[in-house]
XYZ file of C-alpha atoms in Angstrom:
765
model
C -74.539 175.673 91.046
C -75.154 174.816 87.422
C -77.420 176.595 84.938
C -78.987 175.372 81.686
C -81.057 176.716 78.772
C -83.427 174.237 77.041
C -83.196 176.007 73.652
C -82.935 179.476 72.135
C -84.669 181.507 69.367
C -82.885 181.118 66.032
C -84.297 184.036 64.004
C -81.822 186.515 65.492
C -82.502 189.766 67.377
C -83.336 191.612 64.126
C -84.754 188.592 62.228
C -81.415 188.082 60.443
C -82.223 184.440 59.616
C -85.642 185.342 58.164
C -84.118 187.788 55.691
C -81.263 185.431 54.796
C -83.704 182.563 54.134
C -86.039 184.645 51.985
C -83.130 186.087 50.028
C -81.847 182.536 49.385
C -85.310 181.250 48.378
C -85.702 184.185 45.974
C -82.375 183.295 44.363
C -80.844 186.608 45.454
C -78.092 185.030 47.576
C -76.114 181.790 47.652
C -76.220 178.787 49.985
C -72.845 179.969 51.291
C -74.323 183.369 52.187
C -77.134 181.667 54.089
C -74.723 179.337 55.923
C -72.578 182.296 56.944
C -75.529 184.177 58.487
C -76.506 180.968 60.322
C -72.985 180.334 61.655
C -72.692 183.943 62.867
C -76.043 183.671 64.671
C -75.085 180.393 66.338
C -71.727 181.629 67.553
C -73.218 184.866 68.927
C -75.924 182.906 70.816
C -73.400 180.459 72.315
C -71.055 183.293 73.257
C -73.897 185.265 74.829
C -74.789 182.278 77.054
C -71.170 181.619 77.946
C -70.656 185.293 78.863
C -73.770 185.144 81.053
C -72.228 182.207 82.941
C -74.488 179.401 81.674
C -72.848 176.028 82.234
C -75.040 173.766 80.053
C -75.329 175.559 76.707
C -77.497 173.776 74.116
C -76.351 173.113 70.544
C -78.426 171.759 67.616
C -81.397 173.889 68.709
C -80.689 176.129 65.714
C -82.685 175.189 62.601
C -83.056 176.502 59.067
C -86.779 175.689 59.248
C -87.888 173.366 62.025
C -86.265 170.992 64.501
C -88.658 168.094 63.742
C -87.794 168.407 60.048
C -84.104 168.334 61.077
C -84.774 164.995 62.795
C -86.553 163.684 59.685
C -83.435 164.643 57.702
C -81.155 163.006 60.282
C -83.144 159.765 59.919
C -83.274 159.993 56.107
C -87.083 159.707 56.282
C -87.671 161.660 53.062
C -91.052 160.955 51.405
C -90.522 159.355 47.956
C -92.160 162.281 46.082
C -89.008 164.384 46.630
C -86.844 161.969 44.604
C -84.004 161.912 47.099
C -81.207 159.542 46.054
C -79.406 159.079 49.351
C -76.307 160.838 50.635
C -76.212 163.865 52.932
C -79.476 165.850 52.694
C -78.845 169.315 51.251
C -80.912 172.486 51.118
C -82.781 171.482 47.938
C -84.404 168.382 49.471
C -84.707 169.951 52.921
C -86.560 173.064 51.728
C -88.692 171.054 49.273
C -89.996 169.020 52.218
C -90.710 172.234 54.125
C -92.159 174.388 51.333
C -92.900 172.127 48.389
C -91.430 172.857 44.948
C -92.705 173.408 41.414
C -93.827 169.811 41.030
C -94.681 168.476 44.512
C -96.444 169.807 47.606
C -94.834 170.393 50.987
C -95.259 168.075 53.959
C -98.057 168.897 56.386
C -97.499 171.536 59.035
C -99.204 171.512 62.415
C -99.025 173.234 65.801
C -96.213 172.258 68.181
C -98.313 171.128 71.175
C -100.335 174.137 72.395
C -97.940 176.827 71.137
C -98.222 179.094 68.103
C -95.103 177.487 66.578
C -95.634 174.973 63.750
C -93.604 171.883 62.897
C -93.343 169.780 59.753
C -95.104 166.452 60.394
C -93.047 163.354 59.499
C -94.802 160.991 57.041
C -93.943 157.411 57.942
C -94.930 153.872 57.088
C -93.608 150.294 56.974
C -91.729 150.970 53.690
C -89.513 153.825 54.934
C -85.811 152.952 54.686
C -84.154 154.971 57.437
C -80.507 156.014 57.066
C -78.180 158.500 58.785
C -78.549 161.351 56.293
C -77.836 164.607 58.136
C -74.853 165.111 60.434
C -76.076 168.504 61.643
C -76.137 167.619 65.375
C -72.495 166.500 65.305
C -71.361 169.315 62.999
C -72.839 171.988 65.268
C -71.335 170.394 68.384
C -67.903 170.470 66.702
C -68.487 174.052 65.524
C -69.077 175.176 69.133
C -66.117 173.132 70.323
C -63.867 174.944 67.839
C -64.992 178.174 69.548
C -63.872 176.715 72.883
C -67.381 175.785 74.104
C -68.462 172.331 75.261
C -72.209 172.341 74.517
C -75.076 169.940 75.225
C -76.260 168.584 71.857
C -80.087 168.437 71.743
C -82.021 165.745 69.868
C -85.756 165.167 69.662
C -86.184 161.874 71.492
C -87.020 158.793 69.396
C -90.403 158.065 71.024
C -91.691 161.655 70.809
C -90.540 161.794 67.174
C -92.697 158.785 66.296
C -95.667 159.984 68.366
C -95.593 163.323 66.504
C -95.556 161.616 63.083
C -98.447 160.557 60.880
C -98.952 157.602 58.534
C -97.861 158.603 55.001
C -100.399 158.795 52.154
C -101.452 155.311 51.174
C -100.483 153.819 54.549
C -103.340 152.491 56.701
C -104.543 155.196 59.109
C -104.248 152.597 61.891
C -100.580 151.820 61.159
C -98.745 151.720 64.543
C -96.011 154.344 64.145
C -94.264 153.143 67.303
C -93.576 149.836 65.531
C -90.793 151.744 63.712
C -88.836 152.285 66.939
C -86.470 149.380 66.248
C -85.685 150.889 62.822
C -84.753 154.395 64.014
C -82.765 153.496 67.149
C -79.696 152.289 65.188
C -79.414 155.819 63.694
C -79.766 157.447 67.112
C -76.936 155.142 68.253
C -74.731 156.301 65.368
C -75.371 159.945 66.213
C -74.656 159.377 69.923
C -71.433 157.472 69.134
C -70.220 160.292 66.873
C -71.048 162.902 69.538
C -69.140 160.874 72.131
C -66.176 160.529 69.797
C -66.237 164.305 69.240
C -65.958 164.817 73.004
C -69.536 165.466 74.169
C -70.034 164.863 77.889
C -73.781 165.660 78.036
C -76.633 164.953 75.633
C -80.240 166.171 75.824
C -83.218 164.225 74.460
C -86.428 166.274 74.243
C -89.364 163.966 75.018
C -92.224 166.473 75.428
C -94.899 163.852 74.650
C -94.347 162.550 78.201
C -96.675 165.336 79.409
C -99.582 163.956 77.330
C -102.135 161.378 78.498
C -100.248 158.285 77.292
C -101.425 154.704 77.803
C -99.193 152.041 79.349
C -98.249 150.638 75.918
C -96.823 154.012 74.834
C -95.044 154.528 78.152
C -93.484 151.083 77.760
C -91.920 152.306 74.495
C -89.860 154.891 76.435
C -88.598 152.110 78.698
C -87.733 149.929 75.672
C -86.062 152.745 73.725
C -83.716 153.886 76.480
C -82.918 150.302 77.508
C -81.862 149.718 73.889
C -79.756 152.932 73.860
C -78.238 152.293 77.296
C -74.962 150.737 76.187
C -74.138 153.495 73.668
C -75.085 156.187 76.233
C -72.640 154.905 78.844
C -69.979 157.460 79.688
C -72.378 160.347 78.853
C -74.621 162.365 81.125
C -78.085 161.989 79.589
C -80.825 164.577 80.174
C -84.446 163.822 79.258
C -86.270 167.130 78.895
C -90.073 167.549 79.193
C -92.086 170.766 78.918
C -95.427 172.578 78.484
C -97.346 170.793 81.256
C -97.243 168.527 84.297
C -95.813 165.068 83.811
C -98.595 162.620 84.836
C -97.667 160.370 87.762
C -97.422 157.167 85.642
C -95.183 158.946 83.131
C -93.092 160.329 86.012
C -92.515 156.762 87.269
C -91.548 155.614 83.774
C -89.265 158.602 83.192
C -87.370 158.416 86.483
C -86.763 154.693 85.989
C -85.277 154.972 82.471
C -82.014 153.104 81.892
C -78.864 155.082 81.160
C -80.473 158.443 82.037
C -78.839 160.718 84.600
C -80.988 163.874 84.553
C -84.620 164.922 84.162
C -85.912 168.332 83.066
C -89.356 169.596 84.108
C -91.447 172.659 83.322
C -92.165 174.040 86.789
C -94.016 177.088 85.405
C -96.863 175.261 83.657
C -96.274 172.042 85.573
C -96.706 173.088 89.177
C -98.080 169.651 90.208
C -94.793 168.054 89.136
C -93.297 169.627 92.279
C -95.475 167.300 94.380
C -94.206 164.264 92.442
C -90.592 165.338 93.005
C -91.282 165.912 96.700
C -92.899 162.466 96.832
C -89.701 160.839 95.602
C -86.787 161.610 93.303
C -84.184 158.991 92.286
C -81.023 159.217 94.339
C -77.896 160.522 92.655
C -79.741 161.906 89.608
C -79.813 165.520 88.409
C -82.942 167.647 88.472
C -83.107 170.371 85.796
C -85.642 172.721 87.343
C -87.454 174.860 84.734
C -88.366 177.867 86.860
C -87.831 180.629 84.248
C -90.808 180.847 81.874
C -89.838 180.107 78.256
C -93.295 180.972 76.889
C -93.980 184.447 78.181
C -92.185 187.783 78.403
C -92.599 188.652 82.094
C -89.553 189.117 84.285
C -89.135 186.182 86.643
C -90.176 186.652 90.261
C -86.657 185.812 91.455
C -87.603 185.669 95.145
C -90.396 183.132 94.465
C -88.183 181.019 92.157
C -85.378 181.103 94.721
C -87.815 179.730 97.331
C -88.874 176.892 94.996
C -85.255 176.018 94.203
C -84.306 176.133 97.850
C -86.960 173.548 98.730
C -85.853 171.327 95.799
C -82.256 171.530 96.977
C -83.341 169.790 100.186
C -84.742 166.883 98.138
C -82.167 166.306 95.400
C -79.031 167.758 96.973
C -77.071 170.914 96.226
C -74.793 169.403 93.579
C -77.630 167.726 91.659
C -79.895 170.749 91.158
C -79.584 172.667 87.877
C -81.481 175.920 87.253
C -83.163 175.929 83.836
C -85.866 177.436 81.613
C -89.325 175.837 81.546
C -88.921 175.040 77.835
C -87.002 176.391 74.838
C -86.906 180.183 74.669
C -87.952 179.802 71.009
C -91.476 180.838 72.083
C -90.475 184.214 73.474
C -89.098 187.412 71.900
C -85.317 187.668 71.493
C -83.865 190.728 73.248
C -85.384 193.605 75.179
C -82.376 195.793 74.285
C -83.947 196.351 70.858
C -87.100 197.918 72.361
C -86.250 201.593 72.349
C -89.858 202.828 72.108
C -91.355 200.761 74.923
C -92.622 202.653 77.940
C -89.987 202.501 80.743
C -92.320 201.232 83.455
C -93.712 198.384 81.338
C -90.204 197.559 80.081
C -89.046 197.052 83.692
C -91.647 194.257 84.044
C -90.351 192.289 81.031
C -87.649 189.760 80.161
C -87.081 188.437 76.621
C -84.850 185.440 75.817
C -81.547 187.293 76.349
C -82.759 188.573 79.755
C -84.047 185.122 80.769
C -80.554 183.693 80.247
C -79.296 186.265 82.773
C -82.127 185.392 85.209
C -81.267 181.676 85.063
C -77.671 182.394 85.911
C -78.548 184.876 88.696
C -80.671 182.174 90.374
C -77.897 179.578 90.036
C -75.355 181.978 91.545
C -77.713 182.848 94.411
C -78.138 179.152 95.244
C -74.359 178.791 95.319
C -74.215 181.605 97.879
C -73.181 184.393 95.474
C -76.423 186.348 95.381
C -76.308 189.521 93.301
C -78.172 191.691 95.815
C -78.551 194.653 93.436
C -80.051 192.445 90.688
C -82.467 190.763 93.131
C -83.577 194.055 94.678
C -84.223 195.774 91.323
C -86.206 192.662 90.324
C -88.238 192.878 93.551
C -88.914 196.584 92.893
C -90.168 195.814 89.361
C -92.437 193.026 90.692
C -93.856 195.429 93.293
C -94.404 198.222 90.765
C -96.281 195.823 88.486
C -98.533 194.677 91.357
C -99.395 198.203 92.460
C -99.398 200.117 89.167
C -102.698 201.967 88.589
C -102.259 201.177 84.855
C -102.817 197.495 85.517
C -106.130 197.748 87.369
C -109.424 199.217 86.190
C -112.152 198.895 88.850
C -115.033 199.242 86.367
C -113.660 196.450 84.154
C -113.076 194.165 87.170
C -116.680 194.710 88.305
C -118.170 194.110 84.863
C -116.158 190.881 84.427
C -117.127 189.641 87.919
C -120.817 190.248 87.086
C -120.624 187.793 84.156
C -120.435 184.731 86.389
C -124.190 184.266 86.864
C -125.394 183.918 83.261
C -124.403 181.820 80.267
C -125.188 184.658 77.830
C -127.235 182.914 75.181
C -129.313 184.725 72.590
C -132.995 184.625 73.469
C -134.172 182.461 70.557
C -132.811 179.344 68.886
C -130.769 179.409 65.711
C -133.500 178.245 63.286
C -135.878 181.012 64.449
C -133.053 183.532 64.011
C -132.099 182.252 60.559
C -135.737 182.707 59.431
C -135.788 186.305 60.718
C -132.410 186.995 59.073
C -133.511 185.520 55.758
C -136.599 187.810 55.678
C -134.272 190.714 56.320
C -131.349 189.776 54.037
C -133.245 187.922 51.281
C -130.264 185.761 50.194
C -130.356 183.054 47.494
C -129.680 179.432 48.465
C -125.932 178.672 48.616
C -125.145 182.336 49.375
C -121.588 183.421 48.494
C -119.232 185.466 50.659
C -115.514 185.814 51.459
C -113.765 185.575 54.821
C -112.862 189.239 55.249
C -109.533 190.487 53.942
C -108.681 191.321 50.324
C -105.125 191.520 48.924
C -102.841 193.935 50.753
C -100.977 195.608 47.909
C -97.550 197.249 48.213
C -99.287 200.596 47.673
C -101.678 199.961 50.563
C -98.884 198.997 52.965
C -97.018 202.153 51.916
C -100.054 204.341 52.755
C -100.364 202.769 56.219
C -96.636 203.078 56.860
C -96.570 206.746 55.838
C -99.596 207.545 57.991
C -97.962 205.868 60.996
C -94.772 207.850 60.362
C -96.878 211.067 60.078
C -95.700 211.603 56.485
C -99.290 211.983 55.260
C -102.223 213.663 57.009
C -105.217 211.847 58.493
C -107.417 213.250 55.691
C -105.086 211.851 53.016
C -104.996 208.493 54.799
C -108.796 208.258 55.149
C -109.249 209.222 51.493
C -106.801 206.507 50.349
C -108.463 203.812 52.485
C -111.961 204.846 51.308
C -110.820 204.556 47.683
C -109.497 201.060 48.363
C -112.769 200.012 50.054
C -114.754 201.408 47.146
C -112.652 199.321 44.695
C -113.148 196.160 46.760
C -116.921 196.755 47.031
C -117.260 197.360 43.296
C -115.218 194.244 42.498
C -117.475 192.089 44.686
C -120.607 193.588 43.099
C -119.195 192.897 39.628
C -118.485 189.301 40.675
C -122.072 189.110 42.031
C -121.075 188.012 45.568
C -124.057 188.030 47.948
C -122.608 189.170 51.291
C -119.762 191.657 50.933
C -116.741 192.610 53.039
C -114.833 195.890 53.115
C -111.485 194.131 52.554
C -109.746 195.362 55.751
C -107.302 197.748 54.018
C -106.808 199.688 57.278
C -105.549 196.637 59.215
C -102.014 195.341 59.733
C -102.753 192.130 61.657
C -106.013 190.682 62.954
C -104.929 190.867 66.603
C -102.569 193.845 66.567
C -105.190 196.065 64.914
C -107.622 195.582 67.804
C -104.957 195.546 70.510
C -103.772 198.977 69.381
C -107.249 200.367 70.084
C -107.900 198.608 73.406
C -106.516 199.715 76.741
C -104.322 197.253 78.687
C -102.187 196.351 75.630
C -98.542 197.254 74.857
C -96.629 196.711 71.609
C -93.024 195.980 70.738
C -90.955 197.024 67.723
C -88.789 193.893 67.553
C -90.637 191.394 69.725
C -90.765 188.850 66.902
C -91.390 185.163 67.555
C -90.992 182.415 64.952
C -94.279 180.889 63.821
C -92.858 178.590 61.114
C -89.987 178.663 58.629
C -89.149 182.330 58.057
C -92.542 183.569 59.216
C -92.515 185.544 62.470
C -95.315 187.121 64.487
C -95.158 190.015 66.927
C -97.639 189.221 69.713
C -99.091 192.181 71.626
C -98.503 192.231 75.398
C -101.613 192.271 77.614
C -100.367 193.887 80.815
C -103.546 195.222 82.415
C -107.343 195.191 82.516
C -108.757 195.410 78.990
C -111.418 197.886 77.893
C -112.535 199.652 74.702
C -112.193 203.447 74.976
C -114.075 204.069 71.707
C -115.493 202.272 68.623
C -112.799 200.514 66.579
C -114.333 199.423 63.257
C -117.712 201.188 63.047
C -116.507 204.072 60.857
C -114.988 201.772 58.210
C -117.838 199.226 58.202
C -120.581 201.847 57.914
C -118.579 203.694 55.228
C -118.440 200.431 53.266
C -122.164 199.712 53.825
C -123.022 203.167 52.458
C -121.386 202.170 49.148
C -123.683 199.204 48.417
C -127.264 197.973 48.774
C -125.989 194.440 49.528
C -125.322 193.309 53.111
C -121.845 194.355 54.338
C -120.179 192.168 56.978
C -118.662 193.845 60.028
C -115.306 192.150 60.767
C -113.986 191.540 64.282
C -111.397 189.274 65.906
C -112.862 187.217 68.751
C -111.729 187.337 72.381
C -110.186 183.838 72.489
C -108.054 184.533 69.413
C -106.894 187.895 70.766
C -105.972 186.080 73.994
C -104.200 183.090 72.403
C -102.171 185.236 69.998
C -100.892 187.648 72.653
C -98.409 187.477 75.506
C -100.935 187.351 78.342
C -100.554 188.801 81.857
C -99.725 186.032 84.351
C -101.106 187.697 87.491
C -104.697 186.481 86.997
C -106.290 183.396 85.362
C -106.425 183.494 81.534
C -110.219 183.231 81.527
C -110.529 186.502 83.480
C -108.549 188.311 80.783
C -110.623 186.597 78.081
C -113.905 187.760 79.672
C -112.585 191.335 79.753
C -111.743 191.186 76.033
C -115.186 189.652 75.364
C -116.893 192.630 77.006
C -114.859 195.052 74.873
C -115.834 193.158 71.691
C -119.495 193.060 72.881
C -119.518 196.889 72.962
C -118.180 196.923 69.402
C -120.756 194.375 68.154
C -123.610 196.418 69.588
C -122.261 199.656 68.090
C -121.968 197.984 64.662
C -125.588 196.830 64.929
C -126.713 200.374 65.854
C -124.840 201.674 62.792
C -126.968 199.422 60.549
C -124.548 196.515 60.052
C -126.766 193.397 59.949
C -124.077 190.757 59.411
C -121.144 190.668 61.862
C -118.298 188.167 61.749
C -116.349 187.459 64.942
C -113.305 185.365 64.011
C -112.140 182.689 66.428
C -109.231 181.317 64.414
C -107.318 180.231 67.526
C -110.074 178.594 69.593
C -108.717 175.067 69.110
C -105.105 176.076 69.604
C -105.594 177.063 73.250
C -106.912 173.600 74.128
C -104.879 172.279 77.106
C -102.687 169.241 76.453
C -104.249 167.166 79.224
C -107.773 165.822 78.745
C -108.699 166.588 82.354
C -108.309 170.341 81.712
C -109.972 170.559 78.282
C -113.652 170.763 79.253
C -113.045 173.746 81.527
C -111.113 175.632 78.841
C -113.779 174.984 76.205
C -116.485 176.091 78.608
C -114.979 179.544 79.259
C -113.700 180.000 75.691
C -117.135 179.306 74.182
C -118.806 181.391 76.892
C -116.494 184.319 76.000
C -117.636 184.093 72.376
C -121.320 184.076 73.362
C -120.806 187.136 75.606
C -119.767 189.158 72.530
C -123.084 188.798 70.716
C -125.766 187.788 73.232
C -127.307 191.276 73.108
C -128.086 191.585 69.384
C -131.482 191.333 67.659
C -132.635 188.124 65.956
C -132.293 189.849 62.585
C -128.551 190.461 63.094
C -126.603 187.540 61.663
C -123.498 186.510 63.634
C -120.778 184.705 61.678
C -117.551 183.186 62.975
C -114.518 181.806 61.166
C -112.031 179.114 62.168
C -108.697 178.171 60.602
C -106.587 175.028 60.226
C -107.306 172.726 63.101
C -108.663 169.372 63.951
C -112.241 170.323 64.818
C -113.763 166.891 65.023
C -113.036 166.500 68.729
C -114.517 169.895 69.633
C -117.522 169.995 67.276
C -119.988 170.065 70.192
C -118.250 173.131 71.614
C -118.434 174.778 68.173
C -122.183 174.109 68.058
C -122.417 175.513 71.596
C -120.931 178.826 70.390
C -124.411 179.358 68.906
C -123.226 181.417 65.930
C -125.701 181.806 63.049
C -123.098 180.943 60.409
C -119.651 179.399 60.713
C -117.077 179.443 57.915
C -114.339 176.927 58.346
C -111.069 175.853 56.715
C -111.695 172.588 54.954
C -109.787 172.365 51.703
C -106.324 171.344 53.015
C -107.511 168.919 55.646
C -108.939 166.584 52.973
C -112.461 167.430 54.091
C -111.899 165.716 57.445
C -114.478 168.175 58.690
C -117.302 166.698 56.623
C -116.783 163.281 58.188
C -118.169 164.717 61.450
C -121.492 165.360 59.767
C -121.397 161.985 58.013
C -121.110 160.439 61.450
C -124.445 161.965 62.333
C -123.656 165.168 64.236
C -126.757 167.341 63.820
C -125.927 170.902 62.844
C -128.692 173.431 62.310
C -126.804 176.692 61.842
C -125.364 178.029 58.591
C -122.007 176.585 57.580
C -119.439 177.443 54.900
C -116.672 174.841 54.626
C -113.969 176.491 52.461
C -114.389 175.509 48.802
C -110.805 176.329 47.794
C -107.389 176.768 49.423
C -106.217 180.392 49.500
C -102.761 179.411 50.818
C -101.866 178.256 47.330
C -101.589 180.468 44.228
C -103.450 177.987 42.027
C -106.853 178.926 40.625
C -109.502 176.221 41.010
C -111.923 175.643 38.103
C -115.701 176.103 38.338
C -116.125 172.317 37.960
C -113.694 171.567 40.788
C -115.513 173.970 43.138
C -118.944 172.642 42.096
C -117.693 169.125 42.812
C -116.597 170.236 46.298
C -119.978 171.839 46.993
C -121.732 168.639 45.879
C -119.664 166.634 48.374
C -120.866 169.023 51.078
C -124.498 168.789 49.939
C -124.293 165.027 50.429
C -123.975 165.567 54.198
C -125.388 169.067 54.829
C -128.845 170.584 54.247
C -129.105 172.844 51.176
C -130.628 175.694 53.180
C -127.677 175.999 55.623
C -124.744 175.746 53.212
C -122.655 178.828 52.340
C -120.036 179.067 49.586
C -116.739 180.808 50.431
C -112.934 180.493 50.202
C -111.326 178.832 53.219
C -109.560 181.894 54.642
C -108.878 185.619 54.131
C -107.352 186.790 50.834
C -104.799 189.199 52.332
C -101.695 187.291 51.157
C -102.896 186.657 47.595
C -102.568 188.752 44.430
C -105.591 190.204 42.600
C -104.517 188.237 39.515
C -105.301 185.052 41.516
C -108.230 186.340 43.572
C -110.434 187.613 40.706
C -110.547 184.422 38.600
C -110.845 182.189 41.687
C -113.826 184.137 43.054
C -115.384 184.329 39.583
C -115.255 180.520 39.362
C -116.602 180.215 42.920
C -119.682 182.345 42.131
C -120.186 180.486 38.844
C -120.110 177.154 40.703
C -122.721 178.369 43.228
C -125.003 179.584 40.409
C -124.580 176.333 38.480
C -125.701 174.337 41.511
C -128.622 176.699 42.217
C -129.870 176.041 38.689
C -129.406 172.266 39.072
C -131.181 172.225 42.456
C -134.075 174.308 41.092
C -134.595 172.025 38.097
C -134.323 168.928 40.324
C -137.327 170.235 42.263
């Protein structure tokens, strides 16, 4: 029986690539140093898979930044602003596209389907001259071959590449990107021919867009593309890999009829309905790559259940045509459980990171071939049983409280305009009130204090004193700048999800469970293993301390339930919405305790609401319904005079604006400055919005300091489509990653712009 891995994390078990990249970008190490770290990582990953017995080992899944950007480099599709003059694309051009440089901005970054990984969006148009400009796929195949390994080179398929692209600046928004198919296929042919010449026997094309709702015209493009590639693919085994969802039945028909293709890969973890399609008919003599090991979560596989699934598939496709695989690339999971020395033994027995999943894949393949490792299977069964029965997983009181939520939709008693009137009497804010999103710069000194407290090098009293001093500085700065609604700056917090997870029950944390988010940036998602509850208040002490330092309103700052859910590894033994409702109840307790402590403005961030949206339209309404409901649960019990804010980050909101309105927050602050004010077009198109709204007036992800005039101009654009009495003035995100030398002048100009417009509006009356 054969085994296969769709892709593997490239950061390294101890984030070796991250540190090598950042050292290279800072000019502290050479390109050769970086290449050496990369080559060592690749060879250790390939060797690890070979040692585990994997037959189909992927190559070209390594990347210095992002695999879509690698494809853009392969096709020579470099936007003109980077002044590339042809030839093989080197680090300078490659990293300029990814990160920008002194004179030009980076290409846009967006979420890879519904994951927390980001890719660099290709910018295409009729003028692009494609050329074979990066030989990475072939070079890495040869590199593995020199180590004695015959790998499966992985390419992003031509149709998915175009469907994930966007029209370049200056190109009509309606430009049909798929019309470029004929221009990129000749390069794909060159790559395939070189791989064949180098000795490749298999090749994998990732075509994940096949799981989307595609019309017949788009599906036809897959048929056309692979018909065109057929002659150059002859003599190779060709795998088309899909992942992240079910393949719709029309797409399944298209896929299984593609010319020159010998194998199909499916995600059977998220795509359970695909099993019915396979049972309904699978092309004779073709390979099925069955993705039964979850590439997106960290739970140990239920080997007995997977073995049952594989056994039934064997009856349909035949013993020699079934390959055991992962549901998608293991890029989305943590690297190696071996590096978790502090994790509780019982919880650790329930987990499998990428390195362990490779072993699971092979164990299943061996079992199908009649060489079942009985000891491995029985220890797996014991771990599954312990997880099901562990008293740490279940909390009766939480289960009851969550079950009781079903009957109500948890709306506040009065409508938003009545509440805004009551809040205004209470808060007495000027028109165009100013605020910030929550965090202030996290200085080296501040991180040191937190680190020392965690390591017990300083006492709790010393820690509290240091944090209070920081809050006092942040409060005074905001008063000096004359900001209307203040924040405490969050100096006590490491990460907006981790901070809350550490204080809630049902969460576990790793030391090295890093997952790549983009480029060199990694996140360490908490693990939700059991029922979630809040043993005691989490933020009340810090928020009320901050409020005692000023007469101005102080915002309480919380992360919302949907964001905590979407940025964690979530338990897979109950529906996601059940877990979300439990988190919502914990946050509700916190909201009500903040209100009791005299905090009249409370912000509940839902940065990741949009990101959890299912890929298939048929499943989106249900998700939005429970996600929005979860948000309303958190604040349905507060008084009219308590003002509830929420904040949302980079996303395309236009398609979910009605759900955002349905959240029924009093004020929403929203990222707006990088997305070319796409957001405002919603209101131009006549969507009625009665709550307060603060579209970000400047981009905090850039060090540049916007002028008063520039910010005033932005606010005027907003006033053209929004009522004066609902508009707030704020940056577009938290200030944690910025320096005070940037933050002070930017906020000073922001307040000046708001005051300028107040004066103009008053005299216009």
